Amino acid sequence: MYLNNVNPSVKALTILALVLILALLFDPVTPVLFTMFTVLITFLFGRFRKKYYLFYFLPFTIFAFGMFWTTIAFADPPQNPAETIVLLGWEVPEENVLVALSLSFRVMAFATLSLLFMFTTNMVEFLLSLMQQLRLPPKLAYGIMAGYRFLPMLKTEFDQIRAAHRVRGVGTESKWKRSRRFAVPLLAGAIRKAERTALAMESKGFTGSRERTFYRNLKVRGKDWLFPAGMGAVLLFFIIFSVRFGYFSWYQGQL
Amino acid sequence: MIDVKNLTLEYEEMENPVLRNVSFTIDEKESVLLLGASGSGKSTLSRCLTGLYPRELDGSMEGEVRVAGKKVDGASPGAISRHVGIVFQDPETQFCMLTAEDEVAFGLENLGTAPELMEGKVDTALEEVGLLPKKGRTITSLSGGEKQKLALACILAMRPPVIILDEPTANLDPVATDDFVALLERLKLEKDVTLFVIEHDLDPWLSITDRVLMLDREGQLFYDGPLREGIDRYAPILHEEGIAVPQTVKLAVEEGAATPPLPLTARELAGRLPVLPEVREKEDGERALLQTEKVNFKSILHAIDITLPEGSFTAVTGPNGSGKTTLCRVLAGIESPTSGRMLHSFPKKEWFKRVGYVFQNPEHQFLTDSVWAEVAYSGADEERVRHLLEWCGLWERRNLHPFTLSQGEKRRLSVATMLVEDQDLLFLDEPTFGQDARSTRRVMDLLDEKHRSGTTIVMITHDMELVEQYATRVVAMKDGEIGFDGRADELWKRDLDAFQLKRPLKVRLKEMQEGGVRVPQ
Amino acid sequence: MKNWKLKEIVVMSVLSVVFAVVYLAFLPVGKVLVGFFGPIGYDFIFGIWFIVSIIAAYIIRKPGAAFLSETIAATVEVLLGNAVGPMLIISGMIQGLGAESAFAITRYRSYTLPTLIFAGMMAGVFSFAWGYFQSGFAALAGGYVLLMFITRVLSGALLAGVAGKLLSDALAKTGVLSGFALGKEKRKKHVA
């Protein structure tokens, strides 16, 4: 049973629900454990190029780490300044460390869940599932699909325009002017292409009506529910764990 | 199958109708070629035939269009697609899915084909165009020619009786073009399809055309009949109408052998010309303007040693993906070589005042809101701007937004912006791509004039006729290396298939005559 | 979705994809500003993150354009990889709703500069309300929160409302919008 085979809508809704629950919590233990669990699950049950995962994972870690330090540095005066921890020869209040840990691992938990989805979900299947399971209008779904196809094309266009502008000796003007000069050809090209794509889709008989058949039929099978059930149970277990050891609290808007 | 009666169409934003009183009929299983310049209303006509107009038209449309006996006006888009399918010009924008099979299936899904039948139909359609081995590939990984074949497969899967092809090969290189036309030729024999091809270039389509329609710049149909008769009658004015006459006809006219019936193949022409047309040879200047030593660029270019003599006109050619554009970008200083040396005498600070580069898509280079400002951008004085605009024939259009120009005008404007500083060295990336006969001629005339006045020109092209006519030397790329570097007439003696090139007509003709091919009198 | 043309949907989705990339590019800029000015740093440039809703609504002029474009952009941001993760989709939806509410108030009849500025400001108001709940501005001093609020709303007015209009107008001049509401309006003005 691979994560890649879980119905995309079920997967997306599960992850959204998990994120919402995690957003309500504020303790250092639950997100730490859940982050580790998510990474483990992703590697055990996901099929993808592991190298790329690191490529995405690393910036998130750096971001979370930066958040950790800034939170400690800019924290409000602690209520119990006496209790301190020594970090790299720097004495900081324990309370602040806990807050910082909670915040940065909350972010890590969100990020790893998001990566789990990204790396084990095919974009086309996701949109197909949104249409087939969650009644997303085909007009919108295929419109988005067509737009998504533009991403690699935009990258090439971007590089082309940059090179073209260099040859013309651009570079002395204000930032706003320069970005406008950049945006206009990029967007104009993209809009014209989008219009042509829409035309081609309609000429193939696409009307946007719901009465269509599908080459790939995505269904929700019994085993798809294993994913939400498993993830939910583990999160619940971690929460109970955290409550038992007295770390648990609700999120009250700490920064 | 197609019945058009008194069709007149006018866009809201334009003063004159794009189509005037157009009437014609196309019978079942006929292959008809519609010829017309860009901007003559060809694409508008295709939109009428597929029912897009009047549904999406901002303007007025009169007359009647029937496809397979049904009036197109008022029919639902879904219903029309059962009768007529269309392959568009741009290979990049016809698709909405990620893989080849999904794209073919998309049309079938729209028709409501039962899921269990779908895979079989997808496979058959891909098989018909020879793409079955690439069924699961992403569309972005296909070549331009393959993309057009895929677009055709999408239509074939839906089995409409009429297939419209709107300049399907305009963005393909000559080899891919021949390949695509050969595929259509085979399908035409095997299947009961009606083909309606919209084009400005006649050459590739000679073999499969039963009948031609010719549309003038005013949007009026001026000829409807057999190909040969049409050419014989209108050859002298076709060029003015932006329609490319067959190369053979062009040559026959140049050599003074233009009496009807005009020759449509090299063989026919060979019989006409007793005197061998001399392939002209050109000489370059002595001094090297730019020279490279063992230049490498990433994994794309390997050990490039090249010399650009001052005053030369170099054509860079070779198959797609062989590194032509990268080579020119490195030479033009847009990319820096990964290793190796570039020798030149341009001061670094003034580099782009001395070296110009015209990109394949002229729009990428435009920076301002008007044609005038575009040329004036780098601070040229009024006199100079005016001179340049008059030179490239855009003076009348100086107040327009560059993006609203026609394809040919955009190209000429981008050339003009690169000549503001009187650059010594000018690179052009396929300057005639997607242009009709007349604008190709105009842009080449401009380049030729510049070359004669001393500018060194490097031009990427697939068009061997242009190479033969203008270039003093040719660089043929192959797998990131220089496969040939020398005079054009030396290249014609090599194995051209390796570079996916075709010998130009004059050379083929010469070979035919020298090889003692028996010529019908 | 019935009265939307397919080309409008595809164009909206392409705009969303383009600006998703722009949005991602501005995140590090925001972080640098936060480094300099504290939490208010984000608010200076927050308007950037509303711009697609203004542009899409101004060009297409159909109910839902602001909301949908912002939602799609946020989703694409998440799919491209973003540290905030799926929460961003919800933020995007709320920002989109903010801008959408402004157009709804005019009953989708007015697309003048004041309306667009108003829409940018509403996106700021909505997103601030959500931020207050979600990121805990409550912990900050009242005066500072007020300053953040004002900065964000102004940023929405300028970077989303005004800049969005300027960019769309520049785009309209190229003629590529002739098949869309904005292009048609310009043409009518031209004729009149």
PDB file of C-alpha atoms in Angstrom, chain A residues 96-254:
ATOM      1  CA  ASN A  96      11.311  30.742  25.788  1.00  0.00           C
ATOM      2  CA  VAL A  97      12.982  27.645  24.437  1.00  0.00           C
ATOM      3  CA  LEU A  98       9.754  25.710  24.753  1.00  0.00           C
ATOM      4  CA  VAL A  99       7.810  28.446  22.964  1.00  0.00           C
ATOM      5  CA  ALA A 100      10.420  28.577  20.230  1.00  0.00           C
ATOM      6  CA  LEU A 101      10.423  24.792  19.861  1.00  0.00           C
ATOM      7  CA  SER A 102       6.653  24.707  19.661  1.00  0.00           C
ATOM      8  CA  LEU A 103       6.531  27.392  17.017  1.00  0.00           C
ATOM      9  CA  SER A 104       9.278  26.056  14.814  1.00  0.00           C
ATOM     10  CA  PHE A 105       8.098  22.480  14.957  1.00  0.00           C
ATOM     11  CA  ARG A 106       4.561  23.567  14.266  1.00  0.00           C
ATOM     12  CA  VAL A 107       5.907  24.992  11.027  1.00  0.00           C
ATOM     13  CA  MET A 108       7.887  21.817  10.402  1.00  0.00           C
ATOM     14  CA  ALA A 109       4.800  19.700  10.930  1.00  0.00           C
ATOM     15  CA  PHE A 110       2.863  21.789   8.388  1.00  0.00           C
ATOM     16  CA  ALA A 111       5.742  21.623   5.953  1.00  0.00           C
ATOM     17  CA  THR A 112       6.274  17.879   6.164  1.00  0.00           C
ATOM     18  CA  LEU A 113       2.560  17.215   5.726  1.00  0.00           C
ATOM     19  CA  SER A 114       2.575  19.461   2.714  1.00  0.00           C
ATOM     20  CA  LEU A 115       5.620  17.631   1.335  1.00  0.00           C
ATOM     21  CA  LEU A 116       3.944  14.289   1.906  1.00  0.00           C
ATOM     22  CA  PHE A 117       1.125  15.415  -0.330  1.00  0.00           C
ATOM     23  CA  MET A 118       3.358  17.054  -2.932  1.00  0.00           C
ATOM     24  CA  PHE A 119       5.654  14.087  -3.337  1.00  0.00           C
ATOM     25  CA  THR A 120       3.063  11.345  -3.429  1.00  0.00           C
ATOM     26  CA  THR A 121       0.328  13.000  -5.477  1.00  0.00           C
ATOM     27  CA  ASN A 122       0.015  13.317  -9.205  1.00  0.00           C
ATOM     28  CA  MET A 123      -1.385  16.743 -10.037  1.00  0.00           C
ATOM     29  CA  VAL A 124      -3.640  15.396 -12.789  1.00  0.00           C
ATOM     30  CA  GLU A 125      -5.068  12.703 -10.551  1.00  0.00           C
ATOM     31  CA  PHE A 126      -5.652  15.288  -7.847  1.00  0.00           C
ATOM     32  CA  LEU A 127      -7.720  17.435 -10.184  1.00  0.00           C
ATOM     33  CA  LEU A 128      -9.528  14.406 -11.589  1.00  0.00           C
ATOM     34  CA  SER A 129     -10.361  13.318  -8.084  1.00  0.00           C
ATOM     35  CA  LEU A 130     -11.574  16.799  -7.166  1.00  0.00           C
ATOM     36  CA  MET A 131     -13.939  16.538 -10.118  1.00  0.00           C
ATOM     37  CA  GLN A 132     -15.010  12.979  -9.513  1.00  0.00           C
ATOM     38  CA  GLN A 133     -15.240  12.953  -5.726  1.00  0.00           C
ATOM     39  CA  LEU A 134     -15.742  16.559  -4.696  1.00  0.00           C
ATOM     40  CA  ARG A 135     -17.814  17.788  -7.644  1.00  0.00           C
ATOM     41  CA  LEU A 136     -15.420  20.499  -8.764  1.00  0.00           C
ATOM     42  CA  PRO A 137     -16.833  21.852 -12.068  1.00  0.00           C
ATOM     43  CA  PRO A 138     -14.887  20.332 -15.012  1.00  0.00           C
ATOM     44  CA  LYS A 139     -14.633  23.748 -16.609  1.00  0.00           C
ATOM     45  CA  LEU A 140     -12.637  24.994 -13.652  1.00  0.00           C
ATOM     46  CA  ALA A 141     -10.640  21.794 -13.182  1.00  0.00           C
ATOM     47  CA  TYR A 142      -9.497  21.549 -16.804  1.00  0.00           C
ATOM     48  CA  GLY A 143      -8.938  25.295 -16.899  1.00  0.00           C
ATOM     49  CA  ILE A 144      -6.583  24.967 -13.949  1.00  0.00           C
ATOM     50  CA  MET A 145      -4.898  21.960 -15.547  1.00  0.00           C
ATOM     51  CA  ALA A 146      -4.276  23.947 -18.730  1.00  0.00           C
ATOM     52  CA  GLY A 147      -2.882  26.811 -16.660  1.00  0.00           C
ATOM     53  CA  TYR A 148      -0.649  24.522 -14.638  1.00  0.00           C
ATOM     54  CA  ARG A 149       0.907  23.210 -17.844  1.00  0.00           C
ATOM     55  CA  PHE A 150       2.222  26.723 -18.418  1.00  0.00           C
ATOM     56  CA  LEU A 151       4.669  26.556 -15.523  1.00  0.00           C
ATOM     57  CA  PRO A 152       7.665  25.112 -17.380  1.00  0.00           C
ATOM     58  CA  MET A 153       6.856  27.316 -20.370  1.00  0.00           C
ATOM     59  CA  LEU A 154       6.878  30.390 -18.134  1.00  0.00           C
ATOM     60  CA  LYS A 155      10.312  29.513 -16.857  1.00  0.00           C
ATOM     61  CA  THR A 156      11.723  29.435 -20.399  1.00  0.00           C
ATOM     62  CA  GLU A 157       9.902  32.640 -21.304  1.00  0.00           C
ATOM     63  CA  PHE A 158      11.283  34.303 -18.207  1.00  0.00           C
ATOM     64  CA  ASP A 159      14.860  33.369 -19.091  1.00  0.00           C
ATOM     65  CA  GLN A 160      14.344  34.461 -22.689  1.00  0.00           C
ATOM     66  CA  ILE A 161      13.000  37.850 -21.703  1.00  0.00           C
ATOM     67  CA  ARG A 162      15.793  38.390 -19.230  1.00  0.00           C
ATOM     68  CA  ALA A 163      18.411  37.641 -21.882  1.00  0.00           C
ATOM     69  CA  ALA A 164      16.565  39.754 -24.437  1.00  0.00           C
ATOM     70  CA  HIS A 165      16.440  42.700 -22.090  1.00  0.00           C
ATOM     71  CA  ARG A 166      20.122  42.411 -21.325  1.00  0.00           C
ATOM     72  CA  VAL A 167      20.940  42.701 -24.998  1.00  0.00           C
ATOM     73  CA  ARG A 168      18.854  45.845 -25.134  1.00  0.00           C
ATOM     74  CA  GLY A 169      20.789  47.322 -22.263  1.00  0.00           C
ATOM     75  CA  VAL A 170      18.070  47.434 -19.609  1.00  0.00           C
ATOM     76  CA  GLY A 171      19.164  47.956 -16.065  1.00  0.00           C
ATOM     77  CA  THR A 172      19.346  51.625 -15.253  1.00  0.00           C
ATOM     78  CA  GLU A 173      15.722  52.226 -14.310  1.00  0.00           C
ATOM     79  CA  SER A 174      13.696  51.966 -11.129  1.00  0.00           C
ATOM     80  CA  LYS A 175      12.615  48.572  -9.905  1.00  0.00           C
ATOM     81  CA  TRP A 176       8.939  49.173 -10.588  1.00  0.00           C
ATOM     82  CA  LYS A 177       9.611  50.208 -14.194  1.00  0.00           C
ATOM     83  CA  ARG A 178      11.886  47.265 -14.750  1.00  0.00           C
ATOM     84  CA  SER A 179       9.438  44.755 -13.358  1.00  0.00           C
ATOM     85  CA  ARG A 180       6.689  46.283 -15.470  1.00  0.00           C
ATOM     86  CA  ARG A 181       8.825  45.908 -18.580  1.00  0.00           C
ATOM     87  CA  PHE A 182       9.310  42.320 -17.561  1.00  0.00           C
ATOM     88  CA  ALA A 183       5.752  41.539 -16.598  1.00  0.00           C
ATOM     89  CA  VAL A 184       4.068  42.919 -19.690  1.00  0.00           C
ATOM     90  CA  PRO A 185       5.665  40.653 -22.331  1.00  0.00           C
ATOM     91  CA  LEU A 186       5.516  37.685 -19.982  1.00  0.00           C
ATOM     92  CA  LEU A 187       1.846  38.139 -19.160  1.00  0.00           C
ATOM     93  CA  ALA A 188       0.864  39.189 -22.676  1.00  0.00           C
ATOM     94  CA  GLY A 189       2.458  36.044 -24.091  1.00  0.00           C
ATOM     95  CA  ALA A 190       0.851  33.890 -21.418  1.00  0.00           C
ATOM     96  CA  ILE A 191      -2.610  35.364 -21.979  1.00  0.00           C
ATOM     97  CA  ARG A 192      -2.421  34.908 -25.720  1.00  0.00           C
ATOM     98  CA  LYS A 193      -1.312  31.315 -25.261  1.00  0.00           C
ATOM     99  CA  ALA A 194      -4.030  30.697 -22.697  1.00  0.00           C
ATOM    100  CA  GLU A 195      -6.610  31.935 -25.135  1.00  0.00           C
ATOM    101  CA  ARG A 196      -5.297  29.625 -27.859  1.00  0.00           C
ATOM    102  CA  THR A 197      -5.305  26.705 -25.476  1.00  0.00           C
ATOM    103  CA  ALA A 198      -8.915  27.370 -24.551  1.00  0.00           C
ATOM    104  CA  LEU A 199      -9.768  27.482 -28.243  1.00  0.00           C
ATOM    105  CA  ALA A 200      -8.052  24.147 -28.859  1.00  0.00           C
ATOM    106  CA  MET A 201      -9.881  22.575 -25.931  1.00  0.00           C
ATOM    107  CA  GLU A 202     -13.242  23.739 -27.213  1.00  0.00           C
ATOM    108  CA  SER A 203     -12.463  22.491 -30.702  1.00  0.00           C
ATOM    109  CA  LYS A 204     -12.013  19.051 -29.156  1.00  0.00           C
ATOM    110  CA  GLY A 205     -15.584  19.239 -27.967  1.00  0.00           C
ATOM    111  CA  PHE A 206     -14.984  20.418 -24.418  1.00  0.00           C
ATOM    112  CA  THR A 207     -18.028  22.240 -23.133  1.00  0.00           C
ATOM    113  CA  GLY A 208     -17.391  22.125 -19.417  1.00  0.00           C
ATOM    114  CA  SER A 209     -20.505  20.097 -18.787  1.00  0.00           C
ATOM    115  CA  ARG A 210     -20.489  17.480 -16.072  1.00  0.00           C
ATOM    116  CA  GLU A 211     -21.727  14.883 -18.495  1.00  0.00           C
ATOM    117  CA  ARG A 212     -18.446  13.445 -19.551  1.00  0.00           C
ATOM    118  CA  THR A 213     -16.708  10.144 -19.124  1.00  0.00           C
ATOM    119  CA  PHE A 214     -13.241   9.678 -17.691  1.00  0.00           C
ATOM    120  CA  TYR A 215     -10.243   7.799 -18.997  1.00  0.00           C
ATOM    121  CA  ARG A 216      -8.976   7.508 -15.457  1.00  0.00           C
ATOM    122  CA  ASN A 217     -11.679   6.773 -12.952  1.00  0.00           C
ATOM    123  CA  LEU A 218     -10.665   7.492  -9.412  1.00  0.00           C
ATOM    124  CA  LYS A 219     -12.687   5.858  -6.740  1.00  0.00           C
ATOM    125  CA  VAL A 220     -12.653   5.921  -2.988  1.00  0.00           C
ATOM    126  CA  ARG A 221     -11.979   2.386  -1.870  1.00  0.00           C
ATOM    127  CA  GLY A 222     -12.158   0.944   1.626  1.00  0.00           C
ATOM    128  CA  LYS A 223      -8.397   0.948   2.076  1.00  0.00           C
ATOM    129  CA  ASP A 224      -8.211   4.670   1.297  1.00  0.00           C
ATOM    130  CA  TRP A 225      -9.672   5.274   4.736  1.00  0.00           C
ATOM    131  CA  LEU A 226      -6.623   3.685   6.309  1.00  0.00           C
ATOM    132  CA  PHE A 227      -4.715   6.905   5.730  1.00  0.00           C
ATOM    133  CA  PRO A 228      -6.985   9.309   7.645  1.00  0.00           C
ATOM    134  CA  ALA A 229      -7.624   6.695  10.317  1.00  0.00           C
ATOM    135  CA  GLY A 230      -3.939   5.945  10.813  1.00  0.00           C
ATOM    136  CA  MET A 231      -2.764   9.547  10.757  1.00  0.00           C
ATOM    137  CA  GLY A 232      -5.590  10.648  13.046  1.00  0.00           C
ATOM    138  CA  ALA A 233      -4.930   7.875  15.534  1.00  0.00           C
ATOM    139  CA  VAL A 234      -1.235   8.646  15.719  1.00  0.00           C
ATOM    140  CA  LEU A 235      -1.872  12.356  16.186  1.00  0.00           C
ATOM    141  CA  LEU A 236      -4.365  11.572  18.944  1.00  0.00           C
ATOM    142  CA  PHE A 237      -1.806   9.305  20.591  1.00  0.00           C
ATOM    143  CA  PHE A 238       0.829  12.050  20.534  1.00  0.00           C
ATOM    144  CA  ILE A 239      -1.628  14.541  21.965  1.00  0.00           C
ATOM    145  CA  ILE A 240      -2.519  12.209  24.817  1.00  0.00           C
ATOM    146  CA  PHE A 241       1.165  11.618  25.368  1.00  0.00           C
ATOM    147  CA  SER A 242       1.798  15.335  25.541  1.00  0.00           C
ATOM    148  CA  VAL A 243      -1.111  15.885  27.939  1.00  0.00           C
ATOM    149  CA  ARG A 244       0.167  13.133  30.201  1.00  0.00           C
ATOM    150  CA  PHE A 245       3.572  14.733  30.487  1.00  0.00           C
ATOM    151  CA  GLY A 246       2.140  18.169  31.061  1.00  0.00           C
ATOM    152  CA  TYR A 247       3.356  19.887  27.929  1.00  0.00           C
ATOM    153  CA  PHE A 248       0.021  20.325  26.221  1.00  0.00           C
ATOM    154  CA  SER A 249      -1.693  23.648  25.757  1.00  0.00           C
ATOM    155  CA  TRP A 250      -4.041  25.274  23.256  1.00  0.00           C
ATOM    156  CA  TYR A 251      -2.711  27.770  20.775  1.00  0.00           C
ATOM    157  CA  GLN A 252      -3.469  31.257  21.998  1.00  0.00           C
ATOM    158  CA  GLY A 253      -1.722  33.283  19.417  1.00  0.00           C
ATOM    159  CA  GLN A 254       1.860  33.109  20.578  1.00  0.00           C
TER     160      GLN A 254
END
